[in-house]
Amino acid sequence: MSRGAQRACALATLVACLAIAIAPHPARADNQPSFVSQDAFIAAHPDLYWRREGARNHARGRYSEAMTAFRRAARYADKPSQAVIAQMLWNGEGVAADRAMAYVWADLAAERGYPDLIATREKFWLALSAEQRERAVAIGGAVFDEFADTVAKPREERALRRARQQITGSRTGRPGTISVFQYDHATGNFDMSDGALYYDARYWSPELYWQWQDRPWKPDPRGKVEIGPIQASPTP
C-alpha cells in the first residue's frame, strides 16, 4: 500500500471515530432518546464528556487540546477516543508524529475486537519498519497499564454509580415517576425525559452500559437473506 493510500485509510478511520465522538451513540444502533446528547447526561459519563470535548477541539483545529481531552476519555475506557489518539499520533496532529506509539494506541483501541479498529491496527502494523515494531512492543505495556479495560473500565463504572446515586425524588434510589429536565444549548429549550427511561439500566449499569457502547462497533448479528428475481415455474 502506498503512503498516500495509508494516509487515506487513516483519515477515513479518524472521520468515522470523530463522527461517533460527536454523536455519543449513533442512531444505527437503535432509536435513542434525545437526552443521550444533552449536556447533563453526557457530564455524568466522563467517557462521553471528554470524547465530545476532544471532537469539538479537533473540529476547531485545536489539536493539542483535542489530544488532552481524548486522553482523558481514554482513561475511562473510551475506545473511539483511543482510536482517534492513534490516528493523531500517526498523522502528527497536535503532537510529533510517532508511528510506533500510534500502533500501541491502535492496538489498545482494538482491545474489544471491533472489526474496524482491528483493521486499522493491522494496517498500521504492516506500515511499520522493523525498528518501529520493536519499539512498539517495548513501549506498549506502560500504555496498557494505564488505559486498558481492566483498569479503565472500573474508573467509568465508579463515575456511573456516583451519578446514579444522585437521583432526586427518591431516598431509595428509584426514579419512580419523576421527570428529568435538561437544558438544550442548541435550541435554548428544556428537554423533558421520563425518569424511568433516563435512568434505564443500559445507561448506568456497568455491564449493560458497555454493551450499549459496543453496539455501534459490533457487526449486526442479524442475518441477511437475498431474494432473487421471481421466475416462472417450468410447465409440467
CSV table of C-alpha atoms in Angstrom, one decimal:
chain,number,residue,atom,x,y,z
A,1,MET,CA,0.0,0.0,0.0
A,2,SER,CA,1.4,3.4,-0.9
A,3,ARG,CA,2.0,6.1,1.7
A,4,GLY,CA,-0.8,8.1,0.2
A,5,ALA,CA,-3.2,5.2,0.5
A,6,GLN,CA,-2.1,4.5,4.0
A,7,ARG,CA,-2.9,8.1,5.0
A,8,ALA,CA,-6.3,7.9,3.2
A,9,CYS,CA,-7.2,4.8,5.3
A,10,ALA,CA,-6.0,6.5,8.5
A,11,LEU,CA,-8.1,9.6,7.7
A,12,ALA,CA,-11.1,7.6,6.9
A,13,THR,CA,-11.0,5.9,10.3
A,14,LEU,CA,-10.4,9.2,12.0
A,15,VAL,CA,-13.5,10.6,10.4
A,16,ALA,CA,-15.5,7.6,11.5
A,17,CYS,CA,-14.3,7.9,15.1
A,18,LEU,CA,-15.0,11.6,15.2
A,19,ALA,CA,-18.5,11.0,13.9
A,20,ILE,CA,-19.1,8.7,16.9
A,21,ALA,CA,-17.4,11.2,19.2
A,22,ILE,CA,-19.8,14.0,18.2
A,23,ALA,CA,-22.9,11.7,18.4
A,24,PRO,CA,-22.3,9.7,21.6
A,25,HIS,CA,-24.4,6.8,20.3
A,26,PRO,CA,-25.3,6.7,16.7
A,27,ALA,CA,-28.9,6.1,15.6
A,28,ARG,CA,-27.8,3.0,13.6
A,29,ALA,CA,-27.7,1.1,16.9
A,30,ASP,CA,-31.3,1.8,17.8
A,31,ASN,CA,-33.6,4.8,18.2
A,32,GLN,CA,-32.0,6.7,21.0
A,33,PRO,CA,-33.9,9.2,23.1
A,34,SER,CA,-32.7,12.8,22.7
A,35,PHE,CA,-31.3,13.1,26.2
A,36,VAL,CA,-28.3,11.0,25.4
A,37,SER,CA,-26.9,14.0,23.6
A,38,GLN,CA,-27.7,16.6,26.3
A,39,ASP,CA,-25.1,18.2,28.5
A,40,ALA,CA,-26.3,16.9,31.8
A,41,PHE,CA,-26.4,13.3,30.7
A,42,ILE,CA,-23.0,13.5,29.0
A,43,ALA,CA,-21.5,15.2,32.0
A,44,ALA,CA,-22.5,12.2,34.1
A,45,HIS,CA,-20.5,9.9,31.7
A,46,PRO,CA,-16.8,11.0,31.7
A,47,ASP,CA,-16.0,8.9,28.6
A,48,LEU,CA,-18.7,10.7,26.6
A,49,TYR,CA,-17.9,14.1,28.1
A,50,TRP,CA,-14.2,14.1,27.3
A,51,ARG,CA,-14.7,12.4,23.9
A,52,ARG,CA,-17.1,15.2,22.9
A,53,GLU,CA,-14.6,17.9,24.2
A,54,GLY,CA,-11.9,16.2,22.1
A,55,ALA,CA,-14.1,16.2,19.0
A,56,ARG,CA,-15.1,19.8,19.4
A,57,ASN,CA,-11.4,20.9,19.8
A,58,HIS,CA,-10.4,18.8,16.9
A,59,ALA,CA,-13.0,20.4,14.7
A,60,ARG,CA,-11.7,23.8,15.6
A,61,GLY,CA,-8.1,22.8,14.8
A,62,ARG,CA,-7.1,22.9,18.4
A,63,TYR,CA,-5.2,19.6,18.2
A,64,SER,CA,-3.2,19.9,21.4
A,65,GLU,CA,-6.4,20.5,23.4
A,66,ALA,CA,-8.1,17.7,21.5
A,67,MET,CA,-5.4,15.3,22.3
A,68,THR,CA,-5.6,16.2,26.0
A,69,ALA,CA,-9.4,15.6,26.1
A,70,PHE,CA,-9.2,12.3,24.1
A,71,ARG,CA,-6.5,11.0,26.6
A,72,ARG,CA,-8.9,11.8,29.5
A,73,ALA,CA,-11.7,10.0,27.7
A,74,ALA,CA,-9.3,7.1,27.1
A,75,ARG,CA,-8.7,6.8,30.9
A,76,TYR,CA,-12.4,5.9,31.1
A,77,ALA,CA,-12.2,3.1,28.6
A,78,ASP,CA,-13.5,5.0,25.6
A,79,LYS,CA,-12.4,3.1,22.5
A,80,PRO,CA,-13.3,5.7,19.9
A,81,SER,CA,-11.1,8.2,21.7
A,82,GLN,CA,-8.3,5.7,21.9
A,83,ALA,CA,-8.6,5.2,18.1
A,84,VAL,CA,-8.6,8.9,17.5
A,85,ILE,CA,-5.4,9.3,19.5
A,86,ALA,CA,-3.8,6.6,17.4
A,87,GLN,CA,-4.8,8.5,14.2
A,88,MET,CA,-3.5,11.8,15.6
A,89,LEU,CA,-0.2,10.2,16.5
A,90,TRP,CA,0.1,8.6,13.1
A,91,ASN,CA,-0.7,11.9,11.3
A,92,GLY,CA,1.2,14.2,13.7
A,93,GLU,CA,-1.8,16.2,14.8
A,94,GLY,CA,-1.1,18.2,17.9
A,95,VAL,CA,2.0,16.1,18.6
A,96,ALA,CA,5.0,15.0,16.8
A,97,ALA,CA,4.2,12.0,14.6
A,98,ASP,CA,5.1,8.8,16.4
A,99,ARG,CA,4.1,5.7,14.4
A,100,ALA,CA,5.3,3.2,17.0
A,101,MET,CA,3.2,4.8,19.7
A,102,ALA,CA,0.3,5.2,17.2
A,103,TYR,CA,0.3,1.4,16.7
A,104,VAL,CA,0.2,0.9,20.5
A,105,TRP,CA,-2.9,3.1,20.8
A,106,ALA,CA,-4.5,1.3,17.8
A,107,ASP,CA,-3.8,-2.0,19.5
A,108,LEU,CA,-5.4,-0.7,22.6
A,109,ALA,CA,-8.5,0.6,20.7
A,110,ALA,CA,-8.9,-2.8,19.1
A,111,GLU,CA,-8.9,-4.5,22.5
A,112,ARG,CA,-12.6,-5.4,22.4
A,113,GLY,CA,-12.4,-6.8,18.9
A,114,TYR,CA,-14.2,-4.1,17.0
A,115,PRO,CA,-13.6,-5.1,13.3
A,116,ASP,CA,-13.0,-1.5,12.0
A,117,LEU,CA,-10.4,-0.8,14.7
A,118,ILE,CA,-8.7,-4.2,14.2
A,119,ALA,CA,-8.4,-3.4,10.5
A,120,THR,CA,-6.7,-0.1,11.4
A,121,ARG,CA,-4.3,-1.8,13.8
A,122,GLU,CA,-3.3,-4.3,11.2
A,123,LYS,CA,-2.7,-1.6,8.5
A,124,PHE,CA,-0.6,0.3,10.9
A,125,TRP,CA,1.5,-2.8,11.8
A,126,LEU,CA,2.1,-3.5,8.1
A,127,ALA,CA,3.4,0.0,7.6
A,128,LEU,CA,5.9,0.0,10.4
A,129,SER,CA,9.6,-0.7,10.0
A,130,ALA,CA,11.2,-3.5,11.9
A,131,GLU,CA,12.7,-0.9,14.3
A,132,GLN,CA,9.3,0.7,14.8
A,133,ARG,CA,7.7,-2.7,15.5
A,134,GLU,CA,10.3,-3.5,18.1
A,135,ARG,CA,9.8,-0.2,19.8
A,136,ALA,CA,6.0,-0.5,19.8
A,137,VAL,CA,6.3,-3.9,21.6
A,138,ALA,CA,8.7,-2.3,24.1
A,139,ILE,CA,6.6,0.7,25.0
A,140,GLY,CA,3.1,-0.8,24.8
A,141,GLY,CA,3.0,-2.3,28.2
A,142,ALA,CA,3.1,1.1,30.0
A,143,VAL,CA,0.2,2.4,27.9
A,144,PHE,CA,-1.9,-0.7,28.6
A,145,ASP,CA,-1.1,-0.5,32.3
A,146,GLU,CA,-2.9,2.9,32.5
A,147,PHE,CA,-5.6,2.7,29.7
A,148,ALA,CA,-6.6,-1.0,29.2
A,149,ASP,CA,-10.1,-2.1,30.0
A,150,THR,CA,-9.0,-3.9,33.2
A,151,VAL,CA,-8.0,-0.6,34.8
A,152,ALA,CA,-10.0,2.0,32.7
A,153,LYS,CA,-13.5,0.4,32.9
A,154,PRO,CA,-13.6,0.5,36.8
A,155,ARG,CA,-13.0,4.3,36.6
A,156,GLU,CA,-16.0,4.7,34.4
A,157,GLU,CA,-18.1,2.4,36.5
A,158,ARG,CA,-17.4,4.3,39.7
A,159,ALA,CA,-18.5,7.5,37.9
A,160,LEU,CA,-21.7,5.9,36.7
A,161,ARG,CA,-22.5,4.6,40.3
A,162,ARG,CA,-21.9,8.1,41.7
A,163,ALA,CA,-24.2,9.7,39.1
A,164,ARG,CA,-26.9,7.1,39.5
A,165,GLN,CA,-27.0,7.7,43.3
A,166,GLN,CA,-27.8,11.3,42.8
A,167,ILE,CA,-31.3,10.7,41.6
A,168,THR,CA,-33.7,13.2,43.1
A,169,GLY,CA,-37.2,12.5,44.3
A,170,SER,CA,-36.5,9.2,46.0
A,171,ARG,CA,-34.5,8.2,49.0
A,172,THR,CA,-34.4,4.6,47.8
A,173,GLY,CA,-32.6,5.4,44.6
A,174,ARG,CA,-35.6,4.7,42.4
A,175,PRO,CA,-36.6,7.2,39.7
A,176,GLY,CA,-40.3,6.4,40.1
A,177,THR,CA,-42.5,8.9,38.2
A,178,ILE,CA,-40.0,11.8,38.2
A,179,SER,CA,-39.3,13.8,35.0
A,180,VAL,CA,-35.8,14.8,34.1
A,181,PHE,CA,-35.3,18.3,32.6
A,182,GLN,CA,-32.1,19.2,30.7
A,183,TYR,CA,-31.3,22.5,29.1
A,184,ASP,CA,-30.6,22.1,25.4
A,185,HIS,CA,-28.0,24.8,24.4
A,186,ALA,CA,-28.6,24.1,20.7
A,187,THR,CA,-32.3,25.1,20.9
A,188,GLY,CA,-32.4,27.2,24.0
A,189,ASN,CA,-35.2,25.0,25.3
A,190,PHE,CA,-35.6,22.5,28.1
A,191,ASP,CA,-35.7,18.8,27.1
A,192,MET,CA,-38.0,16.7,29.4
A,193,SER,CA,-37.5,13.0,29.7
A,194,ASP,CA,-39.2,10.2,31.6
A,195,GLY,CA,-37.1,9.5,34.6
A,196,ALA,CA,-37.7,5.7,34.3
A,197,LEU,CA,-36.2,5.9,30.8
A,198,TYR,CA,-33.4,8.3,31.7
A,199,TYR,CA,-32.2,6.0,34.4
A,200,ASP,CA,-32.7,2.8,32.4
A,201,ALA,CA,-30.0,0.3,33.4
A,202,ARG,CA,-28.4,0.4,29.9
A,203,TYR,CA,-27.1,3.9,30.6
A,204,TRP,CA,-25.9,3.3,34.2
A,205,SER,CA,-25.4,-0.4,35.0
A,206,PRO,CA,-21.8,-1.2,34.0
A,207,GLU,CA,-22.4,-4.5,32.1
A,208,LEU,CA,-25.3,-3.1,30.2
A,209,TYR,CA,-23.6,0.2,29.6
A,210,TRP,CA,-20.6,-1.4,27.9
A,211,GLN,CA,-22.9,-3.4,25.7
A,212,TRP,CA,-24.7,-0.2,24.7
A,213,GLN,CA,-21.3,1.4,23.9
A,214,ASP,CA,-20.2,-1.6,21.9
A,215,ARG,CA,-23.2,-1.8,19.6
A,216,PRO,CA,-22.2,0.8,17.0
A,217,TRP,CA,-18.9,-1.1,16.5
A,218,LYS,CA,-20.0,-4.7,16.6
A,219,PRO,CA,-21.2,-6.4,13.4
A,220,ASP,CA,-25.0,-6.6,13.1
A,221,PRO,CA,-25.9,-10.1,14.4
A,222,ARG,CA,-29.0,-10.3,12.3
A,223,GLY,CA,-28.6,-12.5,9.2
A,224,LYS,CA,-29.4,-11.3,5.7
A,225,VAL,CA,-31.5,-13.1,3.1
A,226,GLU,CA,-31.2,-12.2,-0.6
A,227,ILE,CA,-34.2,-12.9,-2.7
A,228,GLY,CA,-33.6,-13.2,-6.4
A,229,PRO,CA,-36.0,-12.2,-9.2
A,230,ILE,CA,-39.3,-14.1,-9.5
A,231,GLN,CA,-39.1,-16.9,-12.0
A,232,ALA,CA,-42.0,-18.7,-13.7
A,233,SER,CA,-42.4,-22.3,-12.8
A,234,PRO,CA,-41.5,-24.7,-15.6
A,235,THR,CA,-44.5,-26.0,-17.5
A,236,PRO,CA,-45.2,-29.6,-16.4
